[in-house]
Coordinates of C-alpha atoms and ligand atoms in Angstrom, one line a residue:
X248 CA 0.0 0.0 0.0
X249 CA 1.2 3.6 -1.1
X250 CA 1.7 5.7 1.9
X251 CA 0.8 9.3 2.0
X252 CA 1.0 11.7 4.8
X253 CA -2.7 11.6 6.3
X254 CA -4.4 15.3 7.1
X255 CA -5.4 16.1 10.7
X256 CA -8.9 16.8 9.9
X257 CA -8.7 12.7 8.7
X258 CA -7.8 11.7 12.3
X259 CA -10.5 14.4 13.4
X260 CA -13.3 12.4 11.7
X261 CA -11.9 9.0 12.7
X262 CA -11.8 10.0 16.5
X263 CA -15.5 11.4 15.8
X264 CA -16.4 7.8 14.0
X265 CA -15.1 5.9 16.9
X266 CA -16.8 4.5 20.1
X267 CA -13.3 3.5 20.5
X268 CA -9.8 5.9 20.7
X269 CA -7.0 7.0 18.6
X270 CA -3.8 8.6 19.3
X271 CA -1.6 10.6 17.2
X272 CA 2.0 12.1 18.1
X273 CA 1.9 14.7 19.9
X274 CA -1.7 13.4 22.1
X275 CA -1.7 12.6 25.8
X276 CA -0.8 8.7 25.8
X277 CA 0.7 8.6 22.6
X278 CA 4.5 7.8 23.5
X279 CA 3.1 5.1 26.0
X280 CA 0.9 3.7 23.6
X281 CA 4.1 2.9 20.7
X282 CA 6.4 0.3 23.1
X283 CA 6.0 -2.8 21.8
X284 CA 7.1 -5.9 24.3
X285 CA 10.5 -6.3 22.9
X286 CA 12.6 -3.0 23.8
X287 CA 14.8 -3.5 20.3
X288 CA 11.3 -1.8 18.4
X289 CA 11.5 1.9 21.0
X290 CA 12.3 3.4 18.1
X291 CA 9.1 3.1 15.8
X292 CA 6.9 5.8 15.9
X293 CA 3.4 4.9 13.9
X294 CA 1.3 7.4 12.3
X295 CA -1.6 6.8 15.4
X296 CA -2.3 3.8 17.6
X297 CA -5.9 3.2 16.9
X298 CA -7.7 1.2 19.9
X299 CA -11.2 0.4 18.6
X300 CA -14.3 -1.2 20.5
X301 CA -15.9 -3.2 17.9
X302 CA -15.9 -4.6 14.2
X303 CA -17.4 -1.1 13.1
X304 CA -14.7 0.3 14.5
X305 CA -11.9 -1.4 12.8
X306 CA -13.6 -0.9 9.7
X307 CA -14.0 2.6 10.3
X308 CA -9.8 2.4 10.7
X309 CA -9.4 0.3 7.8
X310 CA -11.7 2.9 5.8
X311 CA -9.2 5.7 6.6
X312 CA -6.4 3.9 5.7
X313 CA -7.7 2.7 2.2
X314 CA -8.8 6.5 1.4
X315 CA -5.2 7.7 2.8
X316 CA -3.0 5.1 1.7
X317 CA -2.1 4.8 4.8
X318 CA -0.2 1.5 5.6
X319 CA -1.8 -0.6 8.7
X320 CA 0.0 -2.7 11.4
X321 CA -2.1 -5.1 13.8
X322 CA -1.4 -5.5 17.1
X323 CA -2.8 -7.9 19.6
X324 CA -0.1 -8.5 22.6
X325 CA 2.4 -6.9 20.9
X326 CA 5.0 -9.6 21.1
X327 CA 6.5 -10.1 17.3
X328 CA 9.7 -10.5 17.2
X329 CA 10.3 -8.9 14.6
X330 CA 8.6 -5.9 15.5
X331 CA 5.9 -6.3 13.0
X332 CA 2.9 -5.4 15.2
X333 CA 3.7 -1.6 14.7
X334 CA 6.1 0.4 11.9
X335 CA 6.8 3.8 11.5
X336 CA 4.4 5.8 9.6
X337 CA 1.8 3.1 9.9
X338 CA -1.4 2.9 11.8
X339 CA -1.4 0.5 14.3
X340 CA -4.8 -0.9 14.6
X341 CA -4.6 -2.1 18.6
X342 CA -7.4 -4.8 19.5
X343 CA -6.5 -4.8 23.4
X344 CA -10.2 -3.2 23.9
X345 CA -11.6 -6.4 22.5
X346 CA -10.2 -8.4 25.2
X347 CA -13.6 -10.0 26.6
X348 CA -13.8 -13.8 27.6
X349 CA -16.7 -15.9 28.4
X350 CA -17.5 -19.8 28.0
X351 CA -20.4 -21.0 25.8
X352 CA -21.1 -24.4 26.2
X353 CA -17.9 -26.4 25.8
X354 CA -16.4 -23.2 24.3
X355 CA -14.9 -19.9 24.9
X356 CA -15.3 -17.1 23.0
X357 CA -12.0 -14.6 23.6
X358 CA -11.7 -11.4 22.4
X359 CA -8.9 -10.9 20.1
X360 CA -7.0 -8.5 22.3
X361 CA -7.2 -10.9 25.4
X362 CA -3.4 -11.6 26.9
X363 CA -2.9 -15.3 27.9
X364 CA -3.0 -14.6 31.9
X365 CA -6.0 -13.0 31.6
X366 CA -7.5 -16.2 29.5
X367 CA -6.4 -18.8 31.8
X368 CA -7.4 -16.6 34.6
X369 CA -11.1 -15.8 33.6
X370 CA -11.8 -19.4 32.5
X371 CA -10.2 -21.1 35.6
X372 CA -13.1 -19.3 37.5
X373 CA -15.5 -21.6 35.4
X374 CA -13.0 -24.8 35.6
X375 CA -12.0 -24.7 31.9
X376 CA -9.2 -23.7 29.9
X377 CA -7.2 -23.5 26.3
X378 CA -4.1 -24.9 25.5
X379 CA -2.3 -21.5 25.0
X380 CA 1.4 -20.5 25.8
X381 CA 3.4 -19.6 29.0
X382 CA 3.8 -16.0 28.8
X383 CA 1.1 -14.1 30.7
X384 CA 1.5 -11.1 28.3
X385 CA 1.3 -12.6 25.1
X386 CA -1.7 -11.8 22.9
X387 CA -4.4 -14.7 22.1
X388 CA -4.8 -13.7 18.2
X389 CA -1.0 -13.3 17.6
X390 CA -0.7 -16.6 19.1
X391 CA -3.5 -18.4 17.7
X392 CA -3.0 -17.4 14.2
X393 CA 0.9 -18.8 14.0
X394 CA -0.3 -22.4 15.8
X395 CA 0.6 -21.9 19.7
X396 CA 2.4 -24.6 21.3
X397 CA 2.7 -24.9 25.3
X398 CA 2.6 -27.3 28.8
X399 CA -0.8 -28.7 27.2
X400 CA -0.2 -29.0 23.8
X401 CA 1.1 -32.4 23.4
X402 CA -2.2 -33.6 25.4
X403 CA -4.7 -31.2 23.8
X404 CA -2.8 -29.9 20.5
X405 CA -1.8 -26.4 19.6
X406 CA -4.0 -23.2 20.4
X407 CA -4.9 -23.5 16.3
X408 CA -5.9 -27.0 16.6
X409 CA -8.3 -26.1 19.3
X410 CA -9.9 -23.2 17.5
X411 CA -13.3 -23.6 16.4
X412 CA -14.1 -20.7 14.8
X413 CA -13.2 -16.8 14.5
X414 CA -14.4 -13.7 13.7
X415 CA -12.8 -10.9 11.1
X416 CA -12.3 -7.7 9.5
X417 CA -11.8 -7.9 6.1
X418 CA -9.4 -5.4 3.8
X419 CA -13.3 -4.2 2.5
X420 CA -14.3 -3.8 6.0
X421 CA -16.4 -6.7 5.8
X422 CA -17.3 -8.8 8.8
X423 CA -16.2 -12.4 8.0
X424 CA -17.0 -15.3 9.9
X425 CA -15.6 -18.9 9.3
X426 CA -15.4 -22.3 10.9
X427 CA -15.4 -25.8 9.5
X428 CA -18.7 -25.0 7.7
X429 CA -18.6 -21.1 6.8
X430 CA -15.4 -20.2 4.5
X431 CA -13.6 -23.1 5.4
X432 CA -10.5 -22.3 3.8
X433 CA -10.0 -19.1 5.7
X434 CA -10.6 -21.3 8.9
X435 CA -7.7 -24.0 7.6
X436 CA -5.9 -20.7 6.8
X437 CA -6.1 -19.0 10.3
X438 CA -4.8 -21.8 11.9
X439 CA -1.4 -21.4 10.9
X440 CA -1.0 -18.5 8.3
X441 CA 0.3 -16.2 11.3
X442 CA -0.7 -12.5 12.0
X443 CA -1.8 -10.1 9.8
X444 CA -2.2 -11.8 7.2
X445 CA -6.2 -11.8 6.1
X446 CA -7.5 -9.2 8.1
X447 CA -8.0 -8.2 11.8
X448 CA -9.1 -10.9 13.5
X449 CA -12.0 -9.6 15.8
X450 CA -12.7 -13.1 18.4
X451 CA -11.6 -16.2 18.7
X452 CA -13.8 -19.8 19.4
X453 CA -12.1 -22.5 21.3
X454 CA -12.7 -25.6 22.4
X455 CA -12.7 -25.6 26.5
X456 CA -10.8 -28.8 28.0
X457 CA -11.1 -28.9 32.0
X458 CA -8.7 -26.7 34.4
X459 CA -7.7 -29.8 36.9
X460 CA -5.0 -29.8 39.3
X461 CA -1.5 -30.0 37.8
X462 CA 1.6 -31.2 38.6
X463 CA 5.1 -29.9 37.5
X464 CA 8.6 -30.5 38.5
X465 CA 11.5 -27.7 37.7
X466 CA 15.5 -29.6 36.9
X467 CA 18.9 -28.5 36.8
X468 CA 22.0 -29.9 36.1
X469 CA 26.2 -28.6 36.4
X470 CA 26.9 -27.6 33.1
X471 CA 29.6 -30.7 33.4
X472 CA 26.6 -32.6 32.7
X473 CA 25.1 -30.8 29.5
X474 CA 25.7 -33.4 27.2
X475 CA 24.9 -36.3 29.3
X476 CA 21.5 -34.7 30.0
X477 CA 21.1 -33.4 26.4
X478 CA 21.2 -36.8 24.9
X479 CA 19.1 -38.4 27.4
X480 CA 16.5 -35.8 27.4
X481 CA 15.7 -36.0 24.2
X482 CA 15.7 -39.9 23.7
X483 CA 13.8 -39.9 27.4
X484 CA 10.3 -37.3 25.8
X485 CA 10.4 -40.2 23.2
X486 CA 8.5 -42.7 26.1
X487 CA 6.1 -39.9 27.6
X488 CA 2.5 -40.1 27.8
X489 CA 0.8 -37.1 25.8
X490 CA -0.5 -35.5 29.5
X491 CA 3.3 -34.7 29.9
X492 CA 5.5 -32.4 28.2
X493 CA 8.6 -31.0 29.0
X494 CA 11.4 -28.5 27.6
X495 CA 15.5 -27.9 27.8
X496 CA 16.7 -25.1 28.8
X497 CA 20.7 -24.4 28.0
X498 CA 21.6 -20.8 29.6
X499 CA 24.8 -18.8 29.4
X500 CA 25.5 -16.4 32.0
X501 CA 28.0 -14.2 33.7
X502 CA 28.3 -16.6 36.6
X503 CA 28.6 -20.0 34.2
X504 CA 26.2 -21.7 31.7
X505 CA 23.1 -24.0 33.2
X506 CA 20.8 -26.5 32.1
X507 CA 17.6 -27.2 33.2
X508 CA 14.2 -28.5 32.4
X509 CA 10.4 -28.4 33.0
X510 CA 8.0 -31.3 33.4
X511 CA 4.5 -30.4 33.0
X512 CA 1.6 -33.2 33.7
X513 CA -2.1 -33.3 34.0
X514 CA -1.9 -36.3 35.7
X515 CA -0.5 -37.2 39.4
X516 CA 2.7 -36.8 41.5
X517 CA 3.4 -40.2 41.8
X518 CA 3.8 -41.1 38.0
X519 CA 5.4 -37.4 37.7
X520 CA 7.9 -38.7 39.7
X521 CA 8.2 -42.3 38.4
X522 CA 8.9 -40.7 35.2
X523 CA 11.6 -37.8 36.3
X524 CA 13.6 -40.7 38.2
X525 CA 14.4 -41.9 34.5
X526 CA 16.5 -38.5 34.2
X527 CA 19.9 -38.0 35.1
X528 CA 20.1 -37.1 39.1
X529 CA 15.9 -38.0 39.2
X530 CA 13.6 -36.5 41.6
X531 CA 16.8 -35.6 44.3
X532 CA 17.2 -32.3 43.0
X533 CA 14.2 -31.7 41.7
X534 CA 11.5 -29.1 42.7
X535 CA 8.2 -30.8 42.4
X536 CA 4.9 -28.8 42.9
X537 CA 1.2 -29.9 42.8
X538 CA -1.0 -26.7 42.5
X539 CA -4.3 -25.8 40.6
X540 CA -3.8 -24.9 36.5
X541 CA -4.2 -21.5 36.7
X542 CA -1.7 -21.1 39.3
X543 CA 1.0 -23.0 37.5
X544 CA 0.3 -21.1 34.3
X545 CA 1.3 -17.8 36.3
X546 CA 4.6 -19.1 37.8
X547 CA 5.6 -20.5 34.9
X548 CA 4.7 -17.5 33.1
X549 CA 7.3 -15.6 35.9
X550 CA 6.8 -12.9 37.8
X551 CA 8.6 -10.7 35.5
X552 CA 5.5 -9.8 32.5
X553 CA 2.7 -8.0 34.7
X554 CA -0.5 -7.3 32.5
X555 CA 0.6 -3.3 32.4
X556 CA 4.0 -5.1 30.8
X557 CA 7.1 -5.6 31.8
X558 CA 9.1 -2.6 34.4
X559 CA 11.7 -2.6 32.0
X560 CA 11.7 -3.4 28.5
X561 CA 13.2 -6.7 27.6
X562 CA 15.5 -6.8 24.5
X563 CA 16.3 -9.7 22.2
X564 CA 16.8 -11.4 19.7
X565 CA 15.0 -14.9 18.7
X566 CA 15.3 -17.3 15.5
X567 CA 13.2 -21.0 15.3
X568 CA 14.2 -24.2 14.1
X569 CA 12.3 -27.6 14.1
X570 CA 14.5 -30.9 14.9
X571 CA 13.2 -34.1 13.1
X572 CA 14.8 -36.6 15.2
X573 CA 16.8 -36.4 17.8
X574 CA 20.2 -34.7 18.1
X575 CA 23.2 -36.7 17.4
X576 CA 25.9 -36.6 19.3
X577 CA 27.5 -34.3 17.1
X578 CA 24.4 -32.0 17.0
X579 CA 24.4 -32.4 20.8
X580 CA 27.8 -31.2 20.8
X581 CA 26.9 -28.3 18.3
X582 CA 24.1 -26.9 21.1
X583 CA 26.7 -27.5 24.3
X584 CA 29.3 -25.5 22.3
X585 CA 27.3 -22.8 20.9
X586 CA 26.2 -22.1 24.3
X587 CA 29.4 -22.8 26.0
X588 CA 30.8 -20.2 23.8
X589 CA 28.3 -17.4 23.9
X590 CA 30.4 -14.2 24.4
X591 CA 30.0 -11.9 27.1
X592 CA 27.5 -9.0 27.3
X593 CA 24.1 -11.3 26.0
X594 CA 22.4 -13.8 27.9
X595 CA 22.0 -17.1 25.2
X596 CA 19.8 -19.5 25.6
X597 CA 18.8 -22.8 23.6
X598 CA 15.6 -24.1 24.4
X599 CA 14.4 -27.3 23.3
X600 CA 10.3 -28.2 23.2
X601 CA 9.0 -31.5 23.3
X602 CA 6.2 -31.7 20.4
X603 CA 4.5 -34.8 19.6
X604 CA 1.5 -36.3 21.1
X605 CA -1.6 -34.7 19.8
X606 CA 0.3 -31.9 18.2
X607 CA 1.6 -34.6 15.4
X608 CA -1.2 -36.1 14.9
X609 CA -2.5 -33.6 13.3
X610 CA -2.1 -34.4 9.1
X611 CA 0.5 -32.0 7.6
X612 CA -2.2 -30.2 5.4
X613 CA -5.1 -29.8 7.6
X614 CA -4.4 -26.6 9.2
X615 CA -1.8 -23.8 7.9
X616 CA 0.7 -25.2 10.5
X617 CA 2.2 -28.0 8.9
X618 CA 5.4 -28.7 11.0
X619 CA 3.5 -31.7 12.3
X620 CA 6.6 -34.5 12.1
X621 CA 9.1 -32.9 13.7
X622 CA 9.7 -34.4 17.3
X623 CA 11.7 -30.6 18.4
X624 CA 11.1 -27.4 18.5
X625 CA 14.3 -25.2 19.2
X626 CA 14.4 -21.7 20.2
X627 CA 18.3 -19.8 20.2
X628 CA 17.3 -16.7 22.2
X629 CA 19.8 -13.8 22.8
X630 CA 18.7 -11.5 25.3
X631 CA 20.8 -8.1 27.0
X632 CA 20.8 -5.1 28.3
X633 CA 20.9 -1.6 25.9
X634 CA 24.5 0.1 26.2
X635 CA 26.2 -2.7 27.4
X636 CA 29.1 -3.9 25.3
X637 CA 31.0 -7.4 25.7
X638 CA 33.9 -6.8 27.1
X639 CA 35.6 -10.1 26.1
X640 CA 35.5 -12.8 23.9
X641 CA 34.9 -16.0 25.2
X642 CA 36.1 -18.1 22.4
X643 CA 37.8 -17.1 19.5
X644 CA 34.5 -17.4 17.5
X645 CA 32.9 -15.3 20.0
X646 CA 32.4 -11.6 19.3
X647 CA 35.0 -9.3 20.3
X648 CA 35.7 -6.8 22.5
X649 CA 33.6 -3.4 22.5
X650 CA 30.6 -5.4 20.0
X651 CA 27.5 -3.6 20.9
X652 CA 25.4 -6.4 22.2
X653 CA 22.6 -6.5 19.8
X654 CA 25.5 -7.6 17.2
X655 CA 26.8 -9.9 19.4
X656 CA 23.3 -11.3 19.9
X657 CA 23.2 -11.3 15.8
X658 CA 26.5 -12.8 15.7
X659 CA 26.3 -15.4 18.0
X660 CA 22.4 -16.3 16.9
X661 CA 23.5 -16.9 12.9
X662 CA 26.3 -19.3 14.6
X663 CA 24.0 -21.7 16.3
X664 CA 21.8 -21.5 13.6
X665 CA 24.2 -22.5 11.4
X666 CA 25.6 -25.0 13.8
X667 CA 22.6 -26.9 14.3
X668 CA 20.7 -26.3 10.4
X669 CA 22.6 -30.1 9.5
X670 CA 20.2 -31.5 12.2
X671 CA 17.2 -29.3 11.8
X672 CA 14.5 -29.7 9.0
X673 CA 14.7 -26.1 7.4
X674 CA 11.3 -25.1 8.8
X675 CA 11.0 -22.4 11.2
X676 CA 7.7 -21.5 13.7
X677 CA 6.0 -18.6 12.4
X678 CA 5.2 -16.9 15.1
X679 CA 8.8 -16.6 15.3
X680 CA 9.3 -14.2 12.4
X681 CA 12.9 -14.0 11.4
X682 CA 13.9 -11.7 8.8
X683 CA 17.2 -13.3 7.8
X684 CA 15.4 -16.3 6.8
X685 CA 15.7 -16.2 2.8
X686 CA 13.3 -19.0 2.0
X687 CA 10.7 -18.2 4.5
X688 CA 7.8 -18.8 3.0
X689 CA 8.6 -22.3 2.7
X690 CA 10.5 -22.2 6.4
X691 CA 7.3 -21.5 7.5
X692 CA 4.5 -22.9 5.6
X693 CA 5.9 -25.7 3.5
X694 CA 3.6 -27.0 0.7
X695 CA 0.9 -24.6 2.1
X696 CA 2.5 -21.6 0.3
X697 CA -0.3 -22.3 -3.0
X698 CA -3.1 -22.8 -1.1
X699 CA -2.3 -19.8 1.7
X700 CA -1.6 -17.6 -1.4
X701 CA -5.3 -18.0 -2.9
X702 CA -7.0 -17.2 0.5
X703 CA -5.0 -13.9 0.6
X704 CA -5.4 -12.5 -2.8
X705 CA -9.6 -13.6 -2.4
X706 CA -9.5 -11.8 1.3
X707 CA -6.8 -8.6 0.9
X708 CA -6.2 -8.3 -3.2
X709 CA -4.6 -5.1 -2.3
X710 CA -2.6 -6.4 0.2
X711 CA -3.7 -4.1 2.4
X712 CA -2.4 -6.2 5.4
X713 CA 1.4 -6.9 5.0
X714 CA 4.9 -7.1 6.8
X715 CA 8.4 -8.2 4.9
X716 CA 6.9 -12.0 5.1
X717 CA 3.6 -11.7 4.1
X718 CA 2.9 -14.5 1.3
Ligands
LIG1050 C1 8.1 -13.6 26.0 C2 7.5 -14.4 24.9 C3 7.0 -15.7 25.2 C4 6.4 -16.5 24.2 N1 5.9 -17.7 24.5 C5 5.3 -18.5 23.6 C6 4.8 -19.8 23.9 O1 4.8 -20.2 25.0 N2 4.2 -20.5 22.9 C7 4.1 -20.0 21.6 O2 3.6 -20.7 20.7 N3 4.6 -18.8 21.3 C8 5.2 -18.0 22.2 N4 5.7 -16.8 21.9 C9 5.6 -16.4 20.5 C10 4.3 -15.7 20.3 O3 3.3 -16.7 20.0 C11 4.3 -14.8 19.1 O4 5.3 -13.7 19.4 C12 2.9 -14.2 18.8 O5 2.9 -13.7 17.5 C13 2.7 -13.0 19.8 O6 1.3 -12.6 19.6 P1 0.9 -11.1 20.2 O7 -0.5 -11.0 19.9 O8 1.4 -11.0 21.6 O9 1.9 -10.2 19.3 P2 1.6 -9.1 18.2 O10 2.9 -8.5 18.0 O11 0.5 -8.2 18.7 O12 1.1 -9.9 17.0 C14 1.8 -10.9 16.3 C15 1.4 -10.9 14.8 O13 0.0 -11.1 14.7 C16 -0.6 -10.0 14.1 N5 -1.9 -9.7 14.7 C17 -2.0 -9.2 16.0 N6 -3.3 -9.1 16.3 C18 -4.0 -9.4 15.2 C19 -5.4 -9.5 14.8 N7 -6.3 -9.1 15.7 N8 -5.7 -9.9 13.6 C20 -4.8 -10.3 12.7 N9 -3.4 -10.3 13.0 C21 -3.1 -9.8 14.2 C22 0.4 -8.9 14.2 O14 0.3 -7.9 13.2 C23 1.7 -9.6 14.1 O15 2.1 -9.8 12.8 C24 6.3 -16.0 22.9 C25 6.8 -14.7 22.6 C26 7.4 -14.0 23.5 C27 7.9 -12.6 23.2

């Protein structure tokens, strides 16, 4: 979409138009209204952050930017990471006021703007819940529409896989509806396609599953151990039932690299336990807690994401692979080293999720997320603090002395990449956007690319949604 600069009497008659609010630079609200979650983004400075009530007033957004060429950016929880929730000089079309959440039957109908800890939270009061992620702050459309994998989703599926039907804004400002039966193909295409993609998604239908007591258990290891634990990890999440999951966490730090893991099961203590004892060290160390759903999904979430956001803002760096198999011992090697080695000044981590279960038995081309066979996914996440620079390097592939840390995070995150893409399959989760990616449209959607591409040019044939990986 052309972009043009938009005359104040335009955002005039849009505030007039809305029951909702907009904000342009300069208005009360408007600097704490552009942050997304990531800190690396402070610098984008949209045209107005729009916060509409309802589907009329979306389309009443839309409208404005079709007749200004104004280009639009969607925003739910405001977690890309790759910033693509917002731009500068676009209008960001924030759904956070269309946040409600209430059950129907064995549904729930959630709001597009809801955050996860607000979801588990309002449903738990009516002893349901979705199979969602771990981070209270994350938004439920951004989520949903890239797949959304978490503690429940080897028992339950993927957020996606439980989504029964949703609600949109179309480029036209249409209200679209689809589910199995009405416009199927945007339904198979929502589940999958990512964010931003078809229009703005208004609510969300899921399928409830109960909110029961769960039990979880919390691991760590000397980092003398890594490969030991590594290996047997992974071949030890081949003999879980699907009511457990579990993920790796390998850490660099100032103080010395860790490793640890997470068990998650909707089942009881005792077989919790029976299974952790097959794990290097067993229950001994371990940190085993029984506690109601809603309360695990908040610690594991942390303390650190409160709904009003984080005190201050996080900055990183994130790129996705999917393992096929499991690691070999050279590929085991290749994640011990590449964290070993991280340079000073980041934080790196390499996190490992266990998918299977009912995630992968879900057929490859029944919903828009097709990484169904692979048994991994991995996460390399560089995190640090602005200004810092690494001091020294830690290895002599590490970065050097005086790097500013968002290159060493670069640096060091194309080097596990690399290190590990012999193992991996070449996909990458989409809901983990990653701009050096050059084949991403296949990365992300495989042999879904065709099909994904017909539902967007019969939905946006302007491409009025779009972001450097739209299809
Ligand atoms: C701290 C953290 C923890 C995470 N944990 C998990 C996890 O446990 N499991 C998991 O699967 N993923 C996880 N993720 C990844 C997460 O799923 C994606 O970042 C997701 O896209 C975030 O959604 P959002 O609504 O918060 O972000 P946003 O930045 O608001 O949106 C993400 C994308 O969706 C689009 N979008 C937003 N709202 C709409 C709408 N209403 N209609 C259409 N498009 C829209 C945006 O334009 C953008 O392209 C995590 C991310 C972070 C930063």
């Amino acid at each position: 979409m052309r972009s043009s600069s938009t005359p104040p009497g335009a955002w005039r008659a849009l505030r007039d138009a809305l029951d909702g609010t907009v904000l342009v630079a300069g208005d009360e609200g408007y600097e704490s209204a552009r942050p997304l979650f990531n800190g690396r983004f402070a610098h984008l400075r949209p045209a107005a952050v729009a916060y509409p009530e309802h589907a009329a007033d979306v389309a009443a957004c839309l409208d404005l930017a079709r007749r200004h060429g104004l280009p639009v950016a969607l925003r739910s929880g405001g977690h890309s990471y790759a910033g693509w929730s917002s731009g500068t000089g676009r209008l960001v079309v924030d759904v956070g006021r269309m946040a409600g959440v209430r059950v129907d039957g064995d549904t729930a109908v959630v709001g597009a703007g809801a955050r996860l800890g607000t979801v588990y939270d309002l449903l738990a009061r009516q002893g349901v819940t979705v199979p969602a992620g771990t981070c209270p702050t994350v938004g439920i459309a951004g989520l949903t529409l890239g797949g959304g994998h978490g503690v429940m989703s080897r028992a339950y599926g993927l957020t996606c896989d439980n989504l029964v039907g949703a609600t949109l804004v179309a480029a036209d400002g249409r209200e679209v509806v689809c589910d199995a039966e009405r416009d199927p193909e945007l339904f198979w295409a929502l589940r999958g396609g990512g964010g931003n993609l078809f229009g703005v998604v208004t609510d969300l239908r899921f399928r409830t599953h109960p909110a029961g007591r769960t039990v979880s258990a919390d691991l760590t290891w000397p980092w003398r151990d890594a490969r030991r634990v590594l290996a047997r990890w992974q071949e030890w999440t081949l003999s879980l039932p699907d009511h457990v999951w579990s993920a790796l966490r390998l850490v660099s730090a100032s103080d010395g690299p860790t490793v640890a893991a997470t068990v998650f099961s909707l089942d009881d203590r005792d077989e919790l336990e029976r299974l952790v004892d097959r794990l290097p060290g067993g229950t001994r160390g371990a940190d085993v807690r029984e506690e109601p759903h809603a309360d695990a999904m908040r610690r594991l979430g942390g303390d650190q994401d409160g709904e009003s956001g984080p005190a201050a803002p996080h900055h990183y760096d994130v790129r996705s692979q999917f393992l096929p198999d499991l690691l070999s011992p050279a590929g085991v090697d290749a994640v011990v080293g590449a964290v070993g080695a991280a340079g000073p000044g980041i934080e790196a981590v390499v996190a490992l999720v266990a998918l299977g279960g009912a995630t992968n038995r879900v057929g490859r081309d029944r919903t828009a997320f097709v990484h169904r066979d692979s048994r991994f996914l991995v996460q390399h996440e560089a995190y640090w603090t602005p200004g810092a620079a690494s001091s020294a390097p830690a290895s002599a592939s590490a970065p050097s002395s005086g790097v500013p840390p968002e290159r060493a995070a670069g640096d060091w995150l194309e080097r596990v990449h690399a290190a590990l893409r012999p193992h991996a399959s070449g996909e990458a989760y989409q809901n983990v956007p990653d701009p050096r990616l050059r084949d991403w449209a296949r990365a992300y959607y495989g042999d879904a690319v065709p099909r994904l591409r017909r539902v967007k040019s019969r939905l946006d044939p302007d491409r009025m949604f779009s972001h450097p990986h739209t299809i």
